[in-house]
Each structure stands twice: as C-alpha cells, then as structure tokens.
mmCIF file of C-alpha atoms in Angstrom:
data_model
loop_
_atom_site.group_PDB
_atom_site.id
_atom_site.type_symbol
_atom_site.label_atom_id
_atom_site.label_comp_id
_atom_site.label_asym_id
_atom_site.label_seq_id
_atom_site.Cartn_x
_atom_site.Cartn_y
_atom_site.Cartn_z
ATOM 1 C CA MET A 1 63.996 -87.132 -182.123
ATOM 2 C CA ILE A 2 62.836 -89.847 -184.198
ATOM 3 C CA ALA A 3 60.567 -91.289 -181.634
ATOM 4 C CA ASP A 4 59.086 -87.333 -181.550
ATOM 5 C CA ILE A 5 58.288 -87.537 -185.430
ATOM 6 C CA GLY A 6 56.941 -90.714 -185.258
ATOM 7 C CA PHE A 7 54.548 -89.814 -182.621
ATOM 8 C CA TYR A 8 53.499 -86.533 -184.429
ATOM 9 C CA ILE A 9 53.039 -88.833 -187.720
ATOM 10 C CA VAL A 10 50.976 -91.248 -185.520
ATOM 11 C CA ALA A 11 48.998 -88.601 -183.707
ATOM 12 C CA LEU A 12 47.924 -87.029 -187.128
ATOM 13 C CA ALA A 13 46.977 -90.054 -188.536
ATOM 14 C CA ILE A 14 44.926 -90.821 -185.346
ATOM 15 C CA LEU A 15 43.202 -87.598 -185.372
ATOM 16 C CA LEU A 16 42.745 -87.562 -189.013
ATOM 17 C CA GLY A 17 40.894 -90.824 -189.097
ATOM 18 C CA GLY A 18 38.880 -89.968 -186.086
ATOM 19 C CA ILE A 19 37.652 -86.391 -188.025
ATOM 20 C CA TRP A 20 37.195 -88.611 -190.860
ATOM 21 C CA ALA A 21 34.865 -91.173 -188.855
ATOM 22 C CA VAL A 22 32.712 -88.318 -187.469
ATOM 23 C CA THR A 23 32.068 -86.279 -190.634
ATOM 24 C CA ALA A 24 32.010 -88.872 -193.362
ATOM 25 C CA LYS A 25 28.866 -88.667 -195.494
ATOM 26 C CA ASN A 26 28.646 -92.399 -196.126
ATOM 27 C CA ILE A 27 28.592 -94.256 -193.108
ATOM 28 C CA LEU A 28 30.749 -97.275 -194.077
ATOM 29 C CA HIS A 29 33.611 -94.756 -194.959
ATOM 30 C CA ALA A 30 33.366 -93.874 -191.315
ATOM 31 C CA ALA A 31 34.007 -97.381 -190.313
ATOM 32 C CA MET A 32 36.979 -97.437 -192.622
ATOM 33 C CA ALA A 33 38.301 -94.006 -191.005
ATOM 34 C CA LEU A 34 37.622 -95.927 -187.948
ATOM 35 C CA ILE A 35 40.006 -98.624 -188.800
ATOM 36 C CA ALA A 36 42.911 -96.288 -189.798
ATOM 37 C CA SER A 37 42.368 -94.387 -186.292
ATOM 38 C CA PHE A 38 42.661 -97.652 -184.564
ATOM 39 C CA PHE A 39 45.517 -98.635 -186.403
ATOM 40 C CA GLY A 40 47.298 -95.453 -185.434
ATOM 41 C CA THR A 41 46.485 -95.864 -181.718
ATOM 42 C CA ALA A 42 47.897 -99.606 -181.954
ATOM 43 C CA ILE A 43 51.204 -98.230 -183.228
ATOM 44 C CA LEU A 44 51.067 -95.434 -180.812
ATOM 45 C CA TYR A 45 50.881 -98.384 -177.901
ATOM 46 C CA LEU A 46 53.552 -100.319 -179.342
ATOM 47 C CA MET A 47 55.546 -96.628 -178.971
ATOM 48 C CA LEU A 48 54.522 -96.509 -175.304
ATOM 49 C CA SER A 49 55.802 -99.991 -174.974
ATOM 50 C CA ALA A 50 52.263 -101.458 -174.186
ATOM 51 C CA GLU A 51 52.664 -104.558 -176.739
ATOM 52 C CA PHE A 52 49.748 -106.827 -175.370
ATOM 53 C CA ILE A 53 47.423 -103.602 -175.557
ATOM 54 C CA ALA A 54 48.832 -103.078 -179.232
ATOM 55 C CA ILE A 55 48.021 -106.756 -180.302
ATOM 56 C CA ALA A 56 44.696 -106.594 -178.224
ATOM 57 C CA GLN A 57 43.385 -103.477 -180.150
ATOM 58 C CA VAL A 58 44.130 -104.867 -183.297
ATOM 59 C CA LEU A 59 42.463 -108.433 -182.839
ATOM 60 C CA VAL A 60 39.612 -106.850 -180.911
ATOM 61 C CA TYR A 61 38.904 -103.468 -182.391
ATOM 62 C CA ILE A 62 40.151 -103.647 -186.064
ATOM 63 C CA GLY A 63 39.595 -107.730 -186.387
ATOM 64 C CA GLY A 64 36.040 -107.591 -184.295
ATOM 65 C CA VAL A 65 34.330 -104.735 -183.443
ATOM 66 C CA VAL A 66 34.994 -102.758 -186.837
ATOM 67 C CA ILE A 67 34.142 -105.721 -189.101
ATOM 68 C CA PHE A 68 31.211 -106.395 -186.870
ATOM 69 C CA VAL A 69 30.040 -102.545 -187.479
ATOM 70 C CA ILE A 70 30.651 -103.100 -191.225
ATOM 71 C CA PHE A 71 28.520 -106.141 -191.166
ATOM 72 C CA THR A 72 25.547 -104.364 -189.485
ATOM 73 C CA ILE A 73 25.939 -101.553 -191.778
ATOM 74 C CA LEU A 74 25.744 -103.927 -194.794
ATOM 75 C CA LEU A 75 22.692 -105.655 -193.423
ATOM 76 C CA THR A 76 20.962 -102.607 -192.289
ATOM 77 C CA THR A 77 21.713 -99.682 -195.145
ATOM 78 C CA ARG A 78 20.793 -99.829 -198.557
ATOM 79 C CA LEU A 79 23.366 -98.985 -201.055
ATOM 80 C CA GLY A 80 24.025 -95.603 -201.640
ATOM 81 C CA ASP A 81 22.214 -94.253 -198.371
ATOM 82 C CA LYS A 82 23.602 -91.284 -197.230
ATOM 83 C CA ALA A 83 24.287 -91.203 -193.336
ATOM 84 C CA GLU A 84 22.012 -88.349 -191.765
ATOM 85 C CA ILE A 85 24.101 -85.582 -190.574
ATOM 86 C CA ALA A 86 22.550 -83.267 -188.361
ATOM 87 C CA PRO A 87 21.393 -79.666 -189.876
ATOM 88 C CA GLY A 88 24.016 -76.758 -189.824
ATOM 89 C CA MET A 89 22.830 -75.223 -186.822
ATOM 90 C CA ARG A 90 23.056 -78.283 -184.674
ATOM 91 C CA LYS A 91 26.154 -79.038 -186.166
ATOM 92 C CA LEU A 92 27.765 -75.614 -185.298
ATOM 93 C CA LEU A 93 26.310 -76.014 -181.502
ATOM 94 C CA ALA A 94 28.094 -79.438 -181.560
ATOM 95 C CA LEU A 95 31.303 -77.978 -182.562
ATOM 96 C CA ALA A 96 31.104 -75.182 -180.291
ATOM 97 C CA LEU A 97 30.529 -77.599 -177.344
ATOM 98 C CA SER A 98 33.195 -80.076 -178.212
ATOM 99 C CA GLY A 99 35.423 -77.018 -178.663
ATOM 100 C CA VAL A 100 34.781 -75.986 -175.271
ATOM 101 C CA LEU A 101 35.474 -79.367 -173.816
ATOM 102 C CA LEU A 102 38.735 -79.672 -175.463
ATOM 103 C CA GLY A 103 39.527 -76.123 -174.365
ATOM 104 C CA THR A 104 38.730 -77.075 -170.641
ATOM 105 C CA PHE A 105 40.794 -80.125 -171.022
ATOM 106 C CA LEU A 106 43.744 -78.614 -172.438
ATOM 107 C CA HIS A 107 43.380 -75.723 -169.870
ATOM 108 C CA ALA A 108 43.530 -78.489 -167.022
ATOM 109 C CA LEU A 109 46.739 -79.811 -168.952
ATOM 110 C CA ASP A 110 48.228 -76.435 -168.958
ATOM 111 C CA ARG A 111 47.954 -76.061 -165.103
ATOM 112 C CA ALA A 112 49.380 -79.347 -164.265
ATOM 113 C CA GLY A 113 52.533 -78.353 -166.478
ATOM 114 C CA VAL A 114 54.834 -80.343 -163.565
ATOM 115 C CA LEU A 115 53.039 -83.318 -163.917
ATOM 116 C CA VAL A 116 52.944 -83.706 -167.301
ATOM 117 C CA GLY A 117 56.332 -82.531 -168.526
ATOM 118 C CA VAL A 118 57.836 -86.110 -167.937
ATOM 119 C CA LYS A 119 60.232 -86.756 -170.718
ATOM 120 C CA ALA A 120 61.664 -90.154 -169.931
ATOM 121 C CA PRO A 121 59.637 -93.134 -168.948
ATOM 122 C CA VAL A 122 60.037 -93.924 -165.402
ATOM 123 C CA ALA A 123 58.521 -97.230 -166.015
ATOM 124 C CA ASP A 124 60.573 -100.727 -166.577
ATOM 125 C CA PRO A 125 60.295 -100.930 -170.300
ATOM 126 C CA ASN A 126 58.701 -104.495 -169.734
ATOM 127 C CA PHE A 127 55.999 -103.006 -167.632
ATOM 128 C CA ALA A 128 53.442 -104.047 -170.327
ATOM 129 C CA SER A 129 55.030 -107.086 -172.074
ATOM 130 C CA ILE A 130 52.488 -110.387 -172.365
ATOM 131 C CA ARG A 131 54.402 -112.156 -169.805
ATOM 132 C CA ALA A 132 54.279 -109.188 -167.253
ATOM 133 C CA VAL A 133 50.386 -108.624 -168.076
ATOM 134 C CA GLY A 134 49.670 -112.447 -168.032
ATOM 135 C CA LEU A 135 51.215 -113.171 -165.062
ATOM 136 C CA ARG A 136 49.675 -110.206 -163.328
ATOM 137 C CA PHE A 137 46.193 -111.426 -164.807
ATOM 138 C CA LEU A 138 46.359 -114.516 -163.475
ATOM 139 C CA ASP A 139 47.966 -113.761 -159.860
ATOM 140 C CA PRO A 140 45.343 -114.910 -157.333
ATOM 141 C CA GLY A 141 46.631 -112.647 -154.481
ATOM 142 C CA THR A 142 45.497 -109.362 -153.611
ATOM 143 C CA ASN A 143 47.572 -107.619 -156.416
ATOM 144 C CA GLY A 144 46.266 -109.914 -158.951
ATOM 145 C CA PHE A 145 43.186 -109.534 -161.543
ATOM 146 C CA LEU A 146 42.371 -112.898 -161.242
ATOM 147 C CA VAL A 147 38.610 -112.577 -160.210
ATOM 148 C CA PRO A 148 37.774 -109.426 -162.515
ATOM 149 C CA PHE A 149 39.553 -111.648 -165.208
ATOM 150 C CA GLU A 150 36.966 -114.288 -164.628
ATOM 151 C CA ILE A 151 33.974 -111.923 -164.151
ATOM 152 C CA ILE A 152 34.849 -110.162 -167.583
ATOM 153 C CA SER A 153 34.711 -113.598 -169.168
ATOM 154 C CA LEU A 154 31.430 -114.187 -167.912
ATOM 155 C CA LEU A 155 30.249 -110.745 -169.300
ATOM 156 C CA LEU A 156 31.216 -111.880 -172.788
ATOM 157 C CA LEU A 157 29.235 -114.782 -172.276
ATOM 158 C CA ILE A 158 26.321 -112.970 -171.063
ATOM 159 C CA SER A 159 26.425 -110.170 -173.966
ATOM 160 C CA VAL A 160 26.724 -112.587 -176.269
ATOM 161 C CA ILE A 161 23.698 -114.897 -175.663
ATOM 162 C CA GLY A 162 22.023 -111.268 -174.865
ATOM 163 C CA ALA A 163 22.858 -110.003 -178.731
ATOM 164 C CA ILE A 164 21.408 -113.352 -180.007
ATOM 165 C CA VAL A 165 18.208 -113.046 -178.063
ATOM 166 C CA ILE A 166 17.934 -109.680 -179.132
ATOM 167 C CA ALA A 167 18.613 -109.933 -182.657
ATOM 168 C CA ARG A 168 16.668 -113.096 -183.541
ATOM 169 C CA LYS A 169 13.743 -113.077 -185.501
ATOM 170 C CA GLU A 170 10.991 -112.969 -183.485
ATOM 171 C CA GLU A 171 8.689 -115.978 -184.810
ATOM 172 C CA VAL A 172 11.386 -118.435 -183.951
ATOM 173 C CA MET B 1 57.119 -87.615 -176.951
ATOM 174 C CA THR B 2 55.971 -86.539 -173.593
ATOM 175 C CA LEU B 3 53.096 -87.414 -171.293
ATOM 176 C CA GLY B 4 51.279 -83.822 -172.110
ATOM 177 C CA TYR B 5 51.533 -84.785 -175.900
ATOM 178 C CA CYS B 6 49.789 -87.863 -175.174
ATOM 179 C CA LEU B 7 47.084 -86.812 -172.899
ATOM 180 C CA ALA B 8 46.511 -83.722 -175.599
ATOM 181 C CA LEU B 9 46.188 -86.313 -178.331
ATOM 182 C CA ALA B 10 43.781 -88.223 -176.298
ATOM 183 C CA PHE B 11 41.719 -85.112 -175.658
ATOM 184 C CA GLY B 12 41.372 -84.053 -178.954
ATOM 185 C CA LEU B 13 40.238 -87.838 -179.954
ATOM 186 C CA PHE B 14 37.633 -87.779 -177.031
ATOM 187 C CA ALA B 15 36.461 -83.893 -178.399
ATOM 188 C CA ILE B 16 36.477 -85.517 -181.775
ATOM 189 C CA GLY B 17 34.278 -88.207 -180.339
ATOM 190 C CA SER B 18 31.783 -86.012 -178.683
ATOM 191 C CA TYR B 19 31.356 -83.913 -181.838
ATOM 192 C CA GLY B 20 30.388 -87.223 -183.549
ATOM 193 C CA VAL B 21 27.897 -88.342 -181.076
ATOM 194 C CA MET B 22 26.188 -84.597 -181.018
ATOM 195 C CA THR B 23 25.908 -84.653 -184.977
ATOM 196 C CA ARG B 24 25.379 -88.181 -186.310
ATOM 197 C CA ARG B 25 22.007 -89.108 -186.642
ATOM 198 C CA HIS B 26 22.510 -92.608 -187.566
ATOM 199 C CA ILE B 27 22.846 -94.998 -184.747
ATOM 200 C CA VAL B 28 25.918 -96.781 -186.339
ATOM 201 C CA GLY B 29 27.609 -93.635 -186.716
ATOM 202 C CA MET B 30 27.027 -92.464 -183.004
ATOM 203 C CA LEU B 31 28.468 -96.107 -181.732
ATOM 204 C CA ILE B 32 31.646 -95.127 -184.081
ATOM 205 C CA SER B 33 32.206 -91.872 -182.172
ATOM 206 C CA VAL B 34 31.459 -93.729 -178.674
ATOM 207 C CA GLU B 35 34.309 -96.290 -179.718
ATOM 208 C CA LEU B 36 36.621 -92.902 -180.552
ATOM 209 C CA MET B 37 35.701 -91.742 -177.006
ATOM 210 C CA LEU B 38 36.624 -95.244 -175.325
ATOM 211 C CA ASN B 39 40.053 -94.916 -177.624
ATOM 212 C CA ALA B 40 40.701 -91.942 -176.373
ATOM 213 C CA ALA B 41 40.405 -92.711 -172.442
ATOM 214 C CA ASN B 42 42.444 -96.003 -173.413
ATOM 215 C CA ILE B 43 45.294 -94.021 -174.744
ATOM 216 C CA ASN B 44 45.163 -91.915 -171.652
ATOM 217 C CA PHE B 45 45.524 -95.268 -169.322
ATOM 218 C CA VAL B 46 48.550 -96.516 -171.474
ATOM 219 C CA ALA B 47 50.194 -93.156 -171.348
ATOM 220 C CA PHE B 48 50.028 -92.567 -167.638
ATOM 221 C CA ALA B 49 51.193 -96.327 -167.072
ATOM 222 C CA HIS B 50 54.349 -95.282 -169.254
ATOM 223 C CA PHE B 51 54.989 -91.925 -167.942
ATOM 224 C CA ARG B 52 54.267 -92.313 -164.160
ATOM 225 C CA PRO B 53 55.900 -94.219 -161.510
ATOM 226 C CA GLY B 54 53.655 -96.484 -159.704
ATOM 227 C CA ASP B 55 52.128 -99.547 -160.200
ATOM 228 C CA ASN B 56 52.827 -99.730 -164.159
ATOM 229 C CA THR B 57 51.338 -103.134 -164.968
ATOM 230 C CA ALA B 58 47.817 -102.355 -163.738
ATOM 231 C CA GLY B 59 47.533 -99.319 -166.754
ATOM 232 C CA PRO B 60 47.468 -101.783 -169.424
ATOM 233 C CA ILE B 61 45.316 -104.261 -167.781
ATOM 234 C CA PHE B 62 42.373 -101.853 -167.115
ATOM 235 C CA THR B 63 42.880 -100.804 -170.556
ATOM 236 C CA ALA B 64 42.263 -104.420 -171.514
ATOM 237 C CA PHE B 65 39.242 -104.545 -169.403
ATOM 238 C CA VAL B 66 37.949 -101.628 -171.453
ATOM 239 C CA ILE B 67 38.519 -103.159 -174.606
ATOM 240 C CA ALA B 68 36.627 -106.350 -173.468
ATOM 241 C CA VAL B 69 33.673 -104.179 -172.054
ATOM 242 C CA ALA B 70 33.562 -102.188 -175.201
ATOM 243 C CA ALA B 71 33.454 -105.529 -177.320
ATOM 244 C CA CYS B 72 30.517 -106.421 -175.209
ATOM 245 C CA GLU B 73 28.539 -103.250 -175.332
ATOM 246 C CA MET B 74 29.041 -103.214 -179.490
ATOM 247 C CA ALA B 75 27.692 -106.622 -179.774
ATOM 248 C CA VAL B 76 24.472 -105.833 -177.677
ATOM 249 C CA ALA B 77 23.974 -102.158 -179.483
ATOM 250 C CA LEU B 78 24.470 -103.592 -182.822
ATOM 251 C CA ALA B 79 22.043 -106.588 -181.953
ATOM 252 C CA ILE B 80 19.598 -103.600 -180.985
ATOM 253 C CA VAL B 81 20.295 -101.718 -184.278
ATOM 254 C CA VAL B 82 19.392 -104.712 -186.039
ATOM 255 C CA SER B 83 16.057 -105.627 -184.404
ATOM 256 C CA MET B 84 15.527 -101.826 -184.494
ATOM 257 C CA PHE B 85 15.940 -101.850 -188.299
ATOM 258 C CA ARG B 86 13.694 -104.939 -188.660
ATOM 259 C CA ARG B 87 11.156 -102.945 -187.046
ATOM 260 C CA HIS B 88 11.323 -99.352 -188.128
ATOM 261 C CA LYS B 89 13.194 -99.684 -191.557
ATOM 262 C CA ASN B 90 14.834 -96.798 -190.828
ATOM 263 C CA LEU B 91 17.944 -95.845 -188.390
ATOM 264 C CA ASP B 92 17.577 -91.931 -188.084
ATOM 265 C CA ILE B 93 17.220 -91.616 -184.380
ATOM 266 C CA ASP B 94 15.128 -88.613 -184.621
ATOM 267 C CA ASN B 95 12.323 -91.308 -185.869
ATOM 268 C CA LEU B 96 12.973 -93.641 -183.027
ATOM 269 C CA ARG B 97 11.074 -92.679 -180.474
ATOM 270 C CA ASP B 98 10.347 -96.192 -178.787
ATOM 271 C CA LEU B 99 11.534 -94.855 -175.319
ATOM 272 C CA HIS B 100 10.054 -91.495 -175.316
ATOM 273 C CA GLY B 101 7.350 -92.953 -172.841
#
C-alpha cells in the first residue's frame, strides 16, 4: 500500500517533469524539468529493485547528459531567448497525434490484461544488484555480455573523438 | 504497483516525448524530448525484468546499454548543435536547411 502511494507520487513527478520539459518557454527551464523527470525515474528504478540502473541513471543522465545539455544551451543561446515553439495549428496536430499514439498503446495494454496484471514480482529481488549485473557484464560465456561491454566502450571513445572533431573551430 | 501501471507510465512519458519532438523548433528542445522517449523505453525494460519470469538480469543490462548509447548520441548531437550555431547563429530548425539537398 505504501509502495503504491509512493509509485503514484513518483509517476506524477515523472510525468509532470516530462510535460514541463516539452512545454517550457525557456529552454533552460526545460533542461531543469528534465532533471526532475530523470530523478523520479531513478527512484522508480530503486522501487523496481534495479539499483545499478538507478545509480547509472543519476550518474550518467543527471550528472552527465543534462549538464552537457545545459552547457550547450548556455553556449548557444543569448540570455532571454525564448525557445521557439511551433504555432498553434501545428501544436494542436502534434497533440492529436501523440494522443492517438498514447491511445493505441493503452488499448494494446488493455487487451493484454492477463500479461500485465502481475502484482508480485517473480524475480529474485537481487536480480539487478550491482554484483549480479557486474558478474553478468564480465561473464565471457555465451550467457554473458563481455563482447558488447567492450564494444560499447569503443563506441564511447569513437563518439567522444567525433564530438571533438565536429565541434572544434575550423581554422585549427 | 503492477506491471500494467509501470507500462502505462512509460507509454505516457513516450507520448509526451513524441509531442515534444513534434512541437519544438529549437534543436536542443528536440533532443530533450528524445531523451524523454529513451527514458520511457528504459522504464519498460526494467519493469518487465522486475515483474516477468525469465532472464531477469538481462533487462537492466540492456538498459545500461541504452543509457551508454544515449550518452554517445547526446555527445555527437550537441557537438553538431554547437557547430551549427557557429555557422548560422540560430538554432530554429525551420531555418536550418543544410540537409535539404
């Protein structure tokens, strides 16, 4: 029961943060709202007993991506610039389209009622503890994720180099 | 808190993100909306791992991969934003017609 109320509060925080992030006039405020939404998601991951993902969410998204977004906004926007929001007609169309999308999703969810009514978690509560995830990441067997883990580190290196090459000044 | 509620939350967040992608005309605003959509997908992965039997550890691991790839994507995308701003002094996507052919 307590967990249910907690879930509703967290869900409300996530959704309100998301709505604020897409509707805020000032793009910097949108980035702040993104922090609220991501933090709520991290708490939700903790409630779903995925502690490693919750920590990664805070470290990578809030500590990395959002800070990066804010730096980019500060570098590229003059003070008091308004984020350009589409005119009313396009806004209405977008609202209708995303409403239809949401309706389709919820309809599919409704039809899959047997699947989604699961109340009690089936999984071992330690299924995503740091130990379990780490052992799985570095397991060289067919069940492990060692090769994708190494590839993702290579991808990170490549994208960092690419970002530097793209963003540097031309004459250098 | 059931699987259905978690999925409904993720769907709502995804719809909000798609609305943002369609209405924002500022590139960084669009990227923020894309991040929201990726976040919704991550919630789905973790919720299924928590509530369904099977290989439960694989769900959070896939989420970790999504987070890493999203970070890469943001790094490159924001570098492109900075270099576009240098060139055009403007980030309104209706004015950025470099790729119109």
